[in-house]
Amino acid sequence: MIMQKKINCIILASGNGSNALNLIRIFHTDAGEDKSAACSINISAVVSNIEKAPVIEKVRIAAPDIPVFFLPYASVSEREYFEKELESIIRKYNINCIILAGFMRILSKEFVSKFHKKIINIHPSLLPAFKGKDAIKSAFDYGVKYTGVTVHYVTPEVDAGPVICQEVVKIEENDTLETLELKIHDMEHKIYPAALKKIFI
Ligand code: GAR
């Protein structure tokens, strides 16, 4: 008999939720009862800091059995409350891994240090290039010929933690910002599950 180690993950997302939905499909919906791997990734809960973020409704429809929470965090003044509530959800669901999937807020140094090597982020550029917001547009506007996607551990310094996986996306002459965004998202949907499998399975 294979002994299973379950990794309970919580997803934090602020927007559209394509990465959150993709991870839920792979590790929750499509995984079904097939938990034969020695270690299984369990999506235990989803948190959004934006009340009207599409991700909330999308997860509720796609996976009604996954609890979804709205915890307000729009301005820095709300961070302390957000992190306190998040910690109680983390305890309640025995979370071992915090997955940032388009989470557009900065976590405090104290919070990040408390969950050292337990917070993972995806960023739409080849870090350390194009850190911060609007990374796809920044790379496109700069005129680089290659950009990409990075999955990395979160450390107190923003977009600077150890790299877990990185993939290149070529910017072709005929690419527009819209086609580049589609290519980046396609790559994200491949690389994020692959990175989690690399760490845990
Ligand atoms: C993704 O491109 C992700 O890499 C980016 O936000 C998008 C969310 O899309 N994250 C960052 O820029 C973090 N700095 P989604 O809501 O469709 O998953």
mmCIF file with all atom_site columns, C-alpha atoms and ligand atoms in Angstrom:
data_model
loop_
_atom_site.group_PDB
_atom_site.id
_atom_site.type_symbol
_atom_site.label_atom_id
_atom_site.label_alt_id
_atom_site.label_comp_id
_atom_site.label_asym_id
_atom_site.label_entity_id
_atom_site.label_seq_id
_atom_site.pdbx_PDB_ins_code
_atom_site.Cartn_x
_atom_site.Cartn_y
_atom_site.Cartn_z
_atom_site.occupancy
_atom_site.B_iso_or_equiv
_atom_site.pdbx_formal_charge
_atom_site.auth_seq_id
_atom_site.auth_comp_id
_atom_site.auth_asym_id
_atom_site.auth_atom_id
_atom_site.pdbx_PDB_model_num
ATOM   1   C CA . MET A 1 1   ? 0.000   0.000  0.000   1.00 0.00 ? 1   MET A CA 1
ATOM   2   C CA . ILE A 1 2   ? 1.277   3.468  -0.921  1.00 0.00 ? 2   ILE A CA 1
ATOM   3   C CA . MET A 1 3   ? 1.416   5.900  1.979   1.00 0.00 ? 3   MET A CA 1
ATOM   4   C CA . GLN A 1 4   ? 0.099   9.262  0.887   1.00 0.00 ? 4   GLN A CA 1
ATOM   5   C CA . LYS A 1 5   ? 1.283   12.624 2.074   1.00 0.00 ? 5   LYS A CA 1
ATOM   6   C CA . LYS A 1 6   ? -1.399  15.175 1.445   1.00 0.00 ? 6   LYS A CA 1
ATOM   7   C CA . ILE A 1 7   ? -0.358  18.723 0.671   1.00 0.00 ? 7   ILE A CA 1
ATOM   8   C CA . ASN A 1 8   ? -3.235  21.023 1.528   1.00 0.00 ? 8   ASN A CA 1
ATOM   9   C CA . CYS A 1 9   ? -3.055  24.173 -0.585  1.00 0.00 ? 9   CYS A CA 1
ATOM   10  C CA . ILE A 1 10  ? -4.876  27.465 -0.383  1.00 0.00 ? 10  ILE A CA 1
ATOM   11  C CA . ILE A 1 11  ? -5.082  29.644 -3.498  1.00 0.00 ? 11  ILE A CA 1
ATOM   12  C CA . LEU A 1 12  ? -4.988  33.449 -3.216  1.00 0.00 ? 12  LEU A CA 1
ATOM   13  C CA . ALA A 1 13  ? -6.308  35.332 -6.249  1.00 0.00 ? 13  ALA A CA 1
ATOM   14  C CA . SER A 1 14  ? -7.449  38.866 -7.040  1.00 0.00 ? 14  SER A CA 1
ATOM   15  C CA . GLY A 1 15  ? -8.829  38.790 -10.555 1.00 0.00 ? 15  GLY A CA 1
ATOM   16  C CA . ASN A 1 16  ? -9.860  36.684 -13.453 1.00 0.00 ? 16  ASN A CA 1
ATOM   17  C CA . GLY A 1 17  ? -8.821  33.372 -11.957 1.00 0.00 ? 17  GLY A CA 1
ATOM   18  C CA . SER A 1 18  ? -7.589  31.466 -15.016 1.00 0.00 ? 18  SER A CA 1
ATOM   19  C CA . ASN A 1 19  ? -4.610  30.056 -13.074 1.00 0.00 ? 19  ASN A CA 1
ATOM   20  C CA . ALA A 1 20  ? -6.747  29.215 -10.041 1.00 0.00 ? 20  ALA A CA 1
ATOM   21  C CA . LEU A 1 21  ? -9.309  27.451 -12.244 1.00 0.00 ? 21  LEU A CA 1
ATOM   22  C CA . ASN A 1 22  ? -6.599  25.569 -14.119 1.00 0.00 ? 22  ASN A CA 1
ATOM   23  C CA . LEU A 1 23  ? -5.031  24.280 -10.878 1.00 0.00 ? 23  LEU A CA 1
ATOM   24  C CA . ILE A 1 24  ? -8.453  23.316 -9.535  1.00 0.00 ? 24  ILE A CA 1
ATOM   25  C CA . ARG A 1 25  ? -9.231  21.409 -12.738 1.00 0.00 ? 25  ARG A CA 1
ATOM   26  C CA . ILE A 1 26  ? -5.946  19.513 -12.656 1.00 0.00 ? 26  ILE A CA 1
ATOM   27  C CA . PHE A 1 27  ? -5.588  18.778 -8.928  1.00 0.00 ? 27  PHE A CA 1
ATOM   28  C CA . HIS A 1 28  ? -9.245  18.660 -7.880  1.00 0.00 ? 28  HIS A CA 1
ATOM   29  C CA . THR A 1 29  ? -11.854 18.144 -10.608 1.00 0.00 ? 29  THR A CA 1
ATOM   30  C CA . ASP A 1 30  ? -9.929  15.898 -13.017 1.00 0.00 ? 30  ASP A CA 1
ATOM   31  C CA . ALA A 1 31  ? -8.002  14.165 -10.221 1.00 0.00 ? 31  ALA A CA 1
ATOM   32  C CA . GLY A 1 32  ? -11.294 12.752 -8.913  1.00 0.00 ? 32  GLY A CA 1
ATOM   33  C CA . GLU A 1 33  ? -10.703 9.639  -6.891  1.00 0.00 ? 33  GLU A CA 1
ATOM   34  C CA . ASP A 1 34  ? -7.394  8.885  -8.579  1.00 0.00 ? 34  ASP A CA 1
ATOM   35  C CA . LYS A 1 35  ? -5.090  9.680  -5.691  1.00 0.00 ? 35  LYS A CA 1
ATOM   36  C CA . SER A 1 36  ? -2.631  6.912  -6.470  1.00 0.00 ? 36  SER A CA 1
ATOM   37  C CA . ALA A 1 37  ? 0.426   9.177  -6.385  1.00 0.00 ? 37  ALA A CA 1
ATOM   38  C CA . ALA A 1 38  ? 2.562   8.917  -3.291  1.00 0.00 ? 38  ALA A CA 1
ATOM   39  C CA . CYS A 1 39  ? 1.782   12.519 -2.563  1.00 0.00 ? 39  CYS A CA 1
ATOM   40  C CA . SER A 1 40  ? -1.370  14.292 -3.539  1.00 0.00 ? 40  SER A CA 1
ATOM   41  C CA . ILE A 1 41  ? -2.038  17.985 -3.912  1.00 0.00 ? 41  ILE A CA 1
ATOM   42  C CA . ASN A 1 42  ? -5.301  19.027 -2.366  1.00 0.00 ? 42  ASN A CA 1
ATOM   43  C CA . ILE A 1 43  ? -6.878  22.420 -3.112  1.00 0.00 ? 43  ILE A CA 1
ATOM   44  C CA . SER A 1 44  ? -8.472  23.095 0.281   1.00 0.00 ? 44  SER A CA 1
ATOM   45  C CA . ALA A 1 45  ? -9.718  26.670 -0.101  1.00 0.00 ? 45  ALA A CA 1
ATOM   46  C CA . VAL A 1 46  ? -9.604  29.806 -2.219  1.00 0.00 ? 46  VAL A CA 1
ATOM   47  C CA . VAL A 1 47  ? -9.322  33.365 -0.919  1.00 0.00 ? 47  VAL A CA 1
ATOM   48  C CA . SER A 1 48  ? -9.858  36.564 -2.866  1.00 0.00 ? 48  SER A CA 1
ATOM   49  C CA . ASN A 1 49  ? -9.146  40.050 -1.573  1.00 0.00 ? 49  ASN A CA 1
ATOM   50  C CA . ILE A 1 50  ? -11.545 41.594 -4.127  1.00 0.00 ? 50  ILE A CA 1
ATOM   51  C CA . GLU A 1 51  ? -15.251 41.091 -3.519  1.00 0.00 ? 51  GLU A CA 1
ATOM   52  C CA . LYS A 1 52  ? -16.271 41.307 -7.171  1.00 0.00 ? 52  LYS A CA 1
ATOM   53  C CA . ALA A 1 53  ? -13.292 39.391 -8.595  1.00 0.00 ? 53  ALA A CA 1
ATOM   54  C CA . PRO A 1 54  ? -14.523 36.951 -11.283 1.00 0.00 ? 54  PRO A CA 1
ATOM   55  C CA . VAL A 1 55  ? -12.436 34.191 -9.662  1.00 0.00 ? 55  VAL A CA 1
ATOM   56  C CA . ILE A 1 56  ? -14.922 33.945 -6.761  1.00 0.00 ? 56  ILE A CA 1
ATOM   57  C CA . GLU A 1 57  ? -17.954 33.084 -8.885  1.00 0.00 ? 57  GLU A CA 1
ATOM   58  C CA . LYS A 1 58  ? -15.919 30.921 -11.261 1.00 0.00 ? 58  LYS A CA 1
ATOM   59  C CA . VAL A 1 59  ? -14.582 28.708 -8.454  1.00 0.00 ? 59  VAL A CA 1
ATOM   60  C CA . ARG A 1 60  ? -18.031 28.439 -6.848  1.00 0.00 ? 60  ARG A CA 1
ATOM   61  C CA . ILE A 1 61  ? -19.442 27.163 -10.153 1.00 0.00 ? 61  ILE A CA 1
ATOM   62  C CA . ALA A 1 62  ? -16.506 24.922 -11.137 1.00 0.00 ? 62  ALA A CA 1
ATOM   63  C CA . ALA A 1 63  ? -15.889 23.403 -7.702  1.00 0.00 ? 63  ALA A CA 1
ATOM   64  C CA . PRO A 1 64  ? -18.786 24.025 -5.289  1.00 0.00 ? 64  PRO A CA 1
ATOM   65  C CA . ASP A 1 65  ? -17.117 21.788 -2.696  1.00 0.00 ? 65  ASP A CA 1
ATOM   66  C CA . ILE A 1 66  ? -14.084 24.094 -2.358  1.00 0.00 ? 66  ILE A CA 1
ATOM   67  C CA . PRO A 1 67  ? -14.721 26.828 0.207   1.00 0.00 ? 67  PRO A CA 1
ATOM   68  C CA . VAL A 1 68  ? -14.195 30.331 -1.197  1.00 0.00 ? 68  VAL A CA 1
ATOM   69  C CA . PHE A 1 69  ? -13.586 33.305 1.077   1.00 0.00 ? 69  PHE A CA 1
ATOM   70  C CA . PHE A 1 70  ? -13.597 37.028 0.454   1.00 0.00 ? 70  PHE A CA 1
ATOM   71  C CA . LEU A 1 71  ? -11.189 38.848 2.773   1.00 0.00 ? 71  LEU A CA 1
ATOM   72  C CA . PRO A 1 72  ? -10.969 42.578 2.017   1.00 0.00 ? 72  PRO A CA 1
ATOM   73  C CA . TYR A 1 73  ? -7.495  43.865 1.253   1.00 0.00 ? 73  TYR A CA 1
ATOM   74  C CA . ALA A 1 74  ? -7.537  46.789 -1.145  1.00 0.00 ? 74  ALA A CA 1
ATOM   75  C CA . SER A 1 75  ? -5.312  49.203 0.754   1.00 0.00 ? 75  SER A CA 1
ATOM   76  C CA . VAL A 1 76  ? -2.355  48.657 3.097   1.00 0.00 ? 76  VAL A CA 1
ATOM   77  C CA . SER A 1 77  ? -4.525  49.602 6.094   1.00 0.00 ? 77  SER A CA 1
ATOM   78  C CA . GLU A 1 78  ? -6.480  46.362 5.584   1.00 0.00 ? 78  GLU A CA 1
ATOM   79  C CA . ARG A 1 79  ? -3.435  44.081 5.446   1.00 0.00 ? 79  ARG A CA 1
ATOM   80  C CA . GLU A 1 80  ? -3.242  43.276 9.135   1.00 0.00 ? 80  GLU A CA 1
ATOM   81  C CA . TYR A 1 81  ? -6.883  42.144 9.287   1.00 0.00 ? 81  TYR A CA 1
ATOM   82  C CA . PHE A 1 82  ? -6.470  40.225 6.012   1.00 0.00 ? 82  PHE A CA 1
ATOM   83  C CA . GLU A 1 83  ? -3.416  38.318 7.236   1.00 0.00 ? 83  GLU A CA 1
ATOM   84  C CA . LYS A 1 84  ? -4.982  37.582 10.627  1.00 0.00 ? 84  LYS A CA 1
ATOM   85  C CA . GLU A 1 85  ? -8.110  36.110 9.015   1.00 0.00 ? 85  GLU A CA 1
ATOM   86  C CA . LEU A 1 86  ? -6.013  34.273 6.435   1.00 0.00 ? 86  LEU A CA 1
ATOM   87  C CA . GLU A 1 87  ? -3.966  32.680 9.203   1.00 0.00 ? 87  GLU A CA 1
ATOM   88  C CA . SER A 1 88  ? -7.081  31.375 10.896  1.00 0.00 ? 88  SER A CA 1
ATOM   89  C CA . ILE A 1 89  ? -8.253  29.812 7.596   1.00 0.00 ? 89  ILE A CA 1
ATOM   90  C CA . ILE A 1 90  ? -4.759  28.325 7.166   1.00 0.00 ? 90  ILE A CA 1
ATOM   91  C CA . ARG A 1 91  ? -4.987  26.743 10.619  1.00 0.00 ? 91  ARG A CA 1
ATOM   92  C CA . LYS A 1 92  ? -8.561  25.522 10.118  1.00 0.00 ? 92  LYS A CA 1
ATOM   93  C CA . TYR A 1 93  ? -7.717  23.704 6.873   1.00 0.00 ? 93  TYR A CA 1
ATOM   94  C CA . ASN A 1 94  ? -4.224  22.501 7.903   1.00 0.00 ? 94  ASN A CA 1
ATOM   95  C CA . ILE A 1 95  ? -2.685  24.322 4.969   1.00 0.00 ? 95  ILE A CA 1
ATOM   96  C CA . ASN A 1 96  ? 0.903   23.383 4.000   1.00 0.00 ? 96  ASN A CA 1
ATOM   97  C CA . CYS A 1 97  ? 1.217   25.541 0.899   1.00 0.00 ? 97  CYS A CA 1
ATOM   98  C CA . ILE A 1 98  ? -0.041  29.005 -0.107  1.00 0.00 ? 98  ILE A CA 1
ATOM   99  C CA . ILE A 1 99  ? -0.391  29.415 -3.868  1.00 0.00 ? 99  ILE A CA 1
ATOM   100 C CA . LEU A 1 100 ? -0.527  32.958 -5.232  1.00 0.00 ? 100 LEU A CA 1
ATOM   101 C CA . ALA A 1 101 ? -2.371  32.913 -8.561  1.00 0.00 ? 101 ALA A CA 1
ATOM   102 C CA . GLY A 1 102 ? -2.782  36.477 -9.728  1.00 0.00 ? 102 GLY A CA 1
ATOM   103 C CA . PHE A 1 103 ? -2.822  37.771 -6.149  1.00 0.00 ? 103 PHE A CA 1
ATOM   104 C CA . MET A 1 104 ? -2.111  41.457 -6.648  1.00 0.00 ? 104 MET A CA 1
ATOM   105 C CA . ARG A 1 105 ? -1.293  42.523 -3.106  1.00 0.00 ? 105 ARG A CA 1
ATOM   106 C CA . ILE A 1 106 ? 1.937   42.408 -1.131  1.00 0.00 ? 106 ILE A CA 1
ATOM   107 C CA . LEU A 1 107 ? 2.096   40.222 1.967   1.00 0.00 ? 107 LEU A CA 1
ATOM   108 C CA . SER A 1 108 ? 3.916   41.627 5.003   1.00 0.00 ? 108 SER A CA 1
ATOM   109 C CA . LYS A 1 109 ? 7.501   40.622 5.784   1.00 0.00 ? 109 LYS A CA 1
ATOM   110 C CA . GLU A 1 110 ? 6.261   39.078 9.053   1.00 0.00 ? 110 GLU A CA 1
ATOM   111 C CA . PHE A 1 111 ? 3.676   36.939 7.271   1.00 0.00 ? 111 PHE A CA 1
ATOM   112 C CA . VAL A 1 112 ? 6.112   35.825 4.565   1.00 0.00 ? 112 VAL A CA 1
ATOM   113 C CA . SER A 1 113 ? 8.796   34.964 7.143   1.00 0.00 ? 113 SER A CA 1
ATOM   114 C CA . LYS A 1 114 ? 6.304   32.933 9.169   1.00 0.00 ? 114 LYS A CA 1
ATOM   115 C CA . PHE A 1 115 ? 5.513   30.812 6.094   1.00 0.00 ? 115 PHE A CA 1
ATOM   116 C CA . HIS A 1 116 ? 9.074   30.506 4.795   1.00 0.00 ? 116 HIS A CA 1
ATOM   117 C CA . LYS A 1 117 ? 9.225   28.339 1.617   1.00 0.00 ? 117 LYS A CA 1
ATOM   118 C CA . LYS A 1 118 ? 5.492   27.705 1.901   1.00 0.00 ? 118 LYS A CA 1
ATOM   119 C CA . ILE A 1 119 ? 4.313   30.553 -0.338  1.00 0.00 ? 119 ILE A CA 1
ATOM   120 C CA . ILE A 1 120 ? 4.637   30.146 -4.106  1.00 0.00 ? 120 ILE A CA 1
ATOM   121 C CA . ASN A 1 121 ? 3.959   32.760 -6.781  1.00 0.00 ? 121 ASN A CA 1
ATOM   122 C CA . ILE A 1 122 ? 3.644   32.882 -10.549 1.00 0.00 ? 122 ILE A CA 1
ATOM   123 C CA . HIS A 1 123 ? 4.870   35.973 -12.356 1.00 0.00 ? 123 HIS A CA 1
ATOM   124 C CA . PRO A 1 124 ? 4.389   36.724 -16.074 1.00 0.00 ? 124 PRO A CA 1
ATOM   125 C CA . SER A 1 125 ? 8.001   37.551 -16.966 1.00 0.00 ? 125 SER A CA 1
ATOM   126 C CA . LEU A 1 126 ? 11.460  36.052 -16.789 1.00 0.00 ? 126 LEU A CA 1
ATOM   127 C CA . LEU A 1 127 ? 12.416  37.351 -13.346 1.00 0.00 ? 127 LEU A CA 1
ATOM   128 C CA . PRO A 1 128 ? 14.413  39.328 -12.384 1.00 0.00 ? 128 PRO A CA 1
ATOM   129 C CA . ALA A 1 129 ? 13.278  41.213 -15.513 1.00 0.00 ? 129 ALA A CA 1
ATOM   130 C CA . PHE A 1 130 ? 9.994   43.127 -15.375 1.00 0.00 ? 130 PHE A CA 1
ATOM   131 C CA . LYS A 1 131 ? 9.105   42.794 -11.712 1.00 0.00 ? 131 LYS A CA 1
ATOM   132 C CA . GLY A 1 132 ? 5.851   44.232 -10.381 1.00 0.00 ? 132 GLY A CA 1
ATOM   133 C CA . LYS A 1 133 ? 2.553   45.063 -12.042 1.00 0.00 ? 133 LYS A CA 1
ATOM   134 C CA . ASP A 1 134 ? 1.810   44.915 -15.797 1.00 0.00 ? 134 ASP A CA 1
ATOM   135 C CA . ALA A 1 135 ? 4.853   42.750 -16.513 1.00 0.00 ? 135 ALA A CA 1
ATOM   136 C CA . ILE A 1 136 ? 3.511   41.473 -19.847 1.00 0.00 ? 136 ILE A CA 1
ATOM   137 C CA . LYS A 1 137 ? 2.890   45.014 -21.134 1.00 0.00 ? 137 LYS A CA 1
ATOM   138 C CA . SER A 1 138 ? 6.230   46.244 -19.809 1.00 0.00 ? 138 SER A CA 1
ATOM   139 C CA . ALA A 1 139 ? 8.097   43.496 -21.690 1.00 0.00 ? 139 ALA A CA 1
ATOM   140 C CA . PHE A 1 140 ? 6.054   44.118 -24.848 1.00 0.00 ? 140 PHE A CA 1
ATOM   141 C CA . ASP A 1 141 ? 6.566   47.898 -24.698 1.00 0.00 ? 141 ASP A CA 1
ATOM   142 C CA . TYR A 1 142 ? 10.290  47.466 -24.042 1.00 0.00 ? 142 TYR A CA 1
ATOM   143 C CA . GLY A 1 143 ? 10.586  45.451 -27.229 1.00 0.00 ? 143 GLY A CA 1
ATOM   144 C CA . VAL A 1 144 ? 12.349  42.393 -25.838 1.00 0.00 ? 144 VAL A CA 1
ATOM   145 C CA . LYS A 1 145 ? 12.353  39.407 -28.191 1.00 0.00 ? 145 LYS A CA 1
ATOM   146 C CA . TYR A 1 146 ? 11.919  36.868 -25.417 1.00 0.00 ? 146 TYR A CA 1
ATOM   147 C CA . THR A 1 147 ? 9.906   37.049 -22.250 1.00 0.00 ? 147 THR A CA 1
ATOM   148 C CA . GLY A 1 148 ? 8.296   34.266 -20.233 1.00 0.00 ? 148 GLY A CA 1
ATOM   149 C CA . VAL A 1 149 ? 6.903   32.995 -16.979 1.00 0.00 ? 149 VAL A CA 1
ATOM   150 C CA . THR A 1 150 ? 8.502   32.378 -13.589 1.00 0.00 ? 150 THR A CA 1
ATOM   151 C CA . VAL A 1 151 ? 7.294   30.285 -10.660 1.00 0.00 ? 151 VAL A CA 1
ATOM   152 C CA . HIS A 1 152 ? 9.182   31.149 -7.480  1.00 0.00 ? 152 HIS A CA 1
ATOM   153 C CA . TYR A 1 153 ? 9.129   30.985 -3.716  1.00 0.00 ? 153 TYR A CA 1
ATOM   154 C CA . VAL A 1 154 ? 7.902   34.177 -2.091  1.00 0.00 ? 154 VAL A CA 1
ATOM   155 C CA . THR A 1 155 ? 10.382  36.040 0.094   1.00 0.00 ? 155 THR A CA 1
ATOM   156 C CA . PRO A 1 156 ? 9.992   39.424 1.822   1.00 0.00 ? 156 PRO A CA 1
ATOM   157 C CA . GLU A 1 157 ? 11.499  41.195 -1.193  1.00 0.00 ? 157 GLU A CA 1
ATOM   158 C CA . VAL A 1 158 ? 8.819   41.393 -3.917  1.00 0.00 ? 158 VAL A CA 1
ATOM   159 C CA . ASP A 1 159 ? 9.280   39.174 -7.021  1.00 0.00 ? 159 ASP A CA 1
ATOM   160 C CA . ALA A 1 160 ? 12.732  38.109 -5.865  1.00 0.00 ? 160 ALA A CA 1
ATOM   161 C CA . GLY A 1 161 ? 12.490  34.653 -4.243  1.00 0.00 ? 161 GLY A CA 1
ATOM   162 C CA . PRO A 1 162 ? 14.289  31.499 -5.422  1.00 0.00 ? 162 PRO A CA 1
ATOM   163 C CA . VAL A 1 163 ? 13.132  30.355 -8.857  1.00 0.00 ? 163 VAL A CA 1
ATOM   164 C CA . ILE A 1 164 ? 11.381  26.971 -9.056  1.00 0.00 ? 164 ILE A CA 1
ATOM   165 C CA . CYS A 1 165 ? 10.602  26.909 -12.803 1.00 0.00 ? 165 CYS A CA 1
ATOM   166 C CA . GLN A 1 166 ? 10.984  29.303 -15.686 1.00 0.00 ? 166 GLN A CA 1
ATOM   167 C CA . GLU A 1 167 ? 9.866   29.049 -19.315 1.00 0.00 ? 167 GLU A CA 1
ATOM   168 C CA . VAL A 1 168 ? 10.598  31.329 -22.235 1.00 0.00 ? 168 VAL A CA 1
ATOM   169 C CA . VAL A 1 169 ? 7.930   32.823 -24.508 1.00 0.00 ? 169 VAL A CA 1
ATOM   170 C CA . LYS A 1 170 ? 9.172   34.288 -27.795 1.00 0.00 ? 170 LYS A CA 1
ATOM   171 C CA . ILE A 1 171 ? 7.684   37.587 -28.930 1.00 0.00 ? 171 ILE A CA 1
ATOM   172 C CA . GLU A 1 172 ? 7.168   37.329 -32.697 1.00 0.00 ? 172 GLU A CA 1
ATOM   173 C CA . GLU A 1 173 ? 7.145   40.323 -35.052 1.00 0.00 ? 173 GLU A CA 1
ATOM   174 C CA . ASN A 1 174 ? 3.399   39.984 -35.566 1.00 0.00 ? 174 ASN A CA 1
ATOM   175 C CA . ASP A 1 175 ? 2.507   39.612 -31.877 1.00 0.00 ? 175 ASP A CA 1
ATOM   176 C CA . THR A 1 176 ? 0.238   42.223 -30.347 1.00 0.00 ? 176 THR A CA 1
ATOM   177 C CA . LEU A 1 177 ? -0.103  42.787 -26.623 1.00 0.00 ? 177 LEU A CA 1
ATOM   178 C CA . GLU A 1 178 ? -3.270  40.671 -26.753 1.00 0.00 ? 178 GLU A CA 1
ATOM   179 C CA . THR A 1 179 ? -1.651  37.705 -28.537 1.00 0.00 ? 179 THR A CA 1
ATOM   180 C CA . LEU A 1 180 ? 1.324   37.904 -26.186 1.00 0.00 ? 180 LEU A CA 1
ATOM   181 C CA . GLU A 1 181 ? -0.998  37.850 -23.164 1.00 0.00 ? 181 GLU A CA 1
ATOM   182 C CA . LEU A 1 182 ? -2.665  34.709 -24.550 1.00 0.00 ? 182 LEU A CA 1
ATOM   183 C CA . LYS A 1 183 ? 0.726   33.025 -25.063 1.00 0.00 ? 183 LYS A CA 1
ATOM   184 C CA . ILE A 1 184 ? 1.850   33.958 -21.543 1.00 0.00 ? 184 ILE A CA 1
ATOM   185 C CA . HIS A 1 185 ? -1.356  32.648 -19.973 1.00 0.00 ? 185 HIS A CA 1
ATOM   186 C CA . ASP A 1 186 ? -1.089  29.391 -21.961 1.00 0.00 ? 186 ASP A CA 1
ATOM   187 C CA . MET A 1 187 ? 2.456   28.975 -20.666 1.00 0.00 ? 187 MET A CA 1
ATOM   188 C CA . GLU A 1 188 ? 1.355   29.769 -17.098 1.00 0.00 ? 188 GLU A CA 1
ATOM   189 C CA . HIS A 1 189 ? -1.278  27.061 -17.282 1.00 0.00 ? 189 HIS A CA 1
ATOM   190 C CA . LYS A 1 190 ? 1.449   24.540 -18.173 1.00 0.00 ? 190 LYS A CA 1
ATOM   191 C CA . ILE A 1 191 ? 4.217   25.674 -15.871 1.00 0.00 ? 191 ILE A CA 1
ATOM   192 C CA . TYR A 1 192 ? 2.287   26.250 -12.601 1.00 0.00 ? 192 TYR A CA 1
ATOM   193 C CA . PRO A 1 193 ? 0.944   22.703 -12.224 1.00 0.00 ? 193 PRO A CA 1
ATOM   194 C CA . ALA A 1 194 ? 4.298   21.345 -13.411 1.00 0.00 ? 194 ALA A CA 1
ATOM   195 C CA . ALA A 1 195 ? 6.114   23.374 -10.749 1.00 0.00 ? 195 ALA A CA 1
ATOM   196 C CA . LEU A 1 196 ? 3.813   22.123 -7.989  1.00 0.00 ? 196 LEU A CA 1
ATOM   197 C CA . LYS A 1 197 ? 4.254   18.530 -9.145  1.00 0.00 ? 197 LYS A CA 1
ATOM   198 C CA . LYS A 1 198 ? 8.028   19.045 -9.199  1.00 0.00 ? 198 LYS A CA 1
ATOM   199 C CA . ILE A 1 199 ? 7.966   20.214 -5.568  1.00 0.00 ? 199 ILE A CA 1
ATOM   200 C CA . PHE A 1 200 ? 5.437   17.819 -4.076  1.00 0.00 ? 200 PHE A CA 1
ATOM   201 C CA . ILE A 1 201 ? 5.022   14.700 -6.216  1.00 0.00 ? 201 ILE A CA 1
HETATM 202 C C1 . GAR B 2 .   ? -1.238  36.097 -14.294 1.00 0.00 ? 1   GAR B C1 1
HETATM 203 O O1 . GAR B 2 .   ? -0.669  36.471 -15.524 1.00 0.00 ? 1   GAR B O1 1
HETATM 204 C C2 . GAR B 2 .   ? -0.187  36.111 -13.218 1.00 0.00 ? 1   GAR B C2 1
HETATM 205 O O2 . GAR B 2 .   ? 1.066   35.694 -13.642 1.00 0.00 ? 1   GAR B O2 1
HETATM 206 C C3 . GAR B 2 .   ? -0.188  37.579 -12.844 1.00 0.00 ? 1   GAR B C3 1
HETATM 207 O O3 . GAR B 2 .   ? -1.546  37.926 -12.839 1.00 0.00 ? 1   GAR B O3 1
HETATM 208 C C4 . GAR B 2 .   ? -2.229  37.163 -13.835 1.00 0.00 ? 1   GAR B C4 1
HETATM 209 C C5 . GAR B 2 .   ? -3.468  36.566 -13.213 1.00 0.00 ? 1   GAR B C5 1
HETATM 210 O O4 . GAR B 2 .   ? -4.248  35.929 -14.184 1.00 0.00 ? 1   GAR B O4 1
HETATM 211 N N1 . GAR B 2 .   ? 0.432   37.796 -11.585 1.00 0.00 ? 1   GAR B N1 1
HETATM 212 C C6 . GAR B 2 .   ? 1.205   38.854 -11.336 1.00 0.00 ? 1   GAR B C6 1
HETATM 213 O O5 . GAR B 2 .   ? 1.404   39.736 -12.141 1.00 0.00 ? 1   GAR B O5 1
HETATM 214 C C7 . GAR B 2 .   ? 1.798   38.883 -9.945  1.00 0.00 ? 1   GAR B C7 1
HETATM 215 N N2 . GAR B 2 .   ? 2.786   39.889 -9.854  1.00 0.00 ? 1   GAR B N2 1
HETATM 216 P P1 . GAR B 2 .   ? -5.437  34.970 -13.731 1.00 0.00 ? 1   GAR B P1 1
HETATM 217 O O6 . GAR B 2 .   ? -6.275  35.748 -12.722 1.00 0.00 ? 1   GAR B O6 1
HETATM 218 O O7 . GAR B 2 .   ? -6.208  34.722 -15.001 1.00 0.00 ? 1   GAR B O7 1
HETATM 219 O O8 . GAR B 2 .   ? -4.832  33.735 -13.148 1.00 0.00 ? 1   GAR B O8 1
#
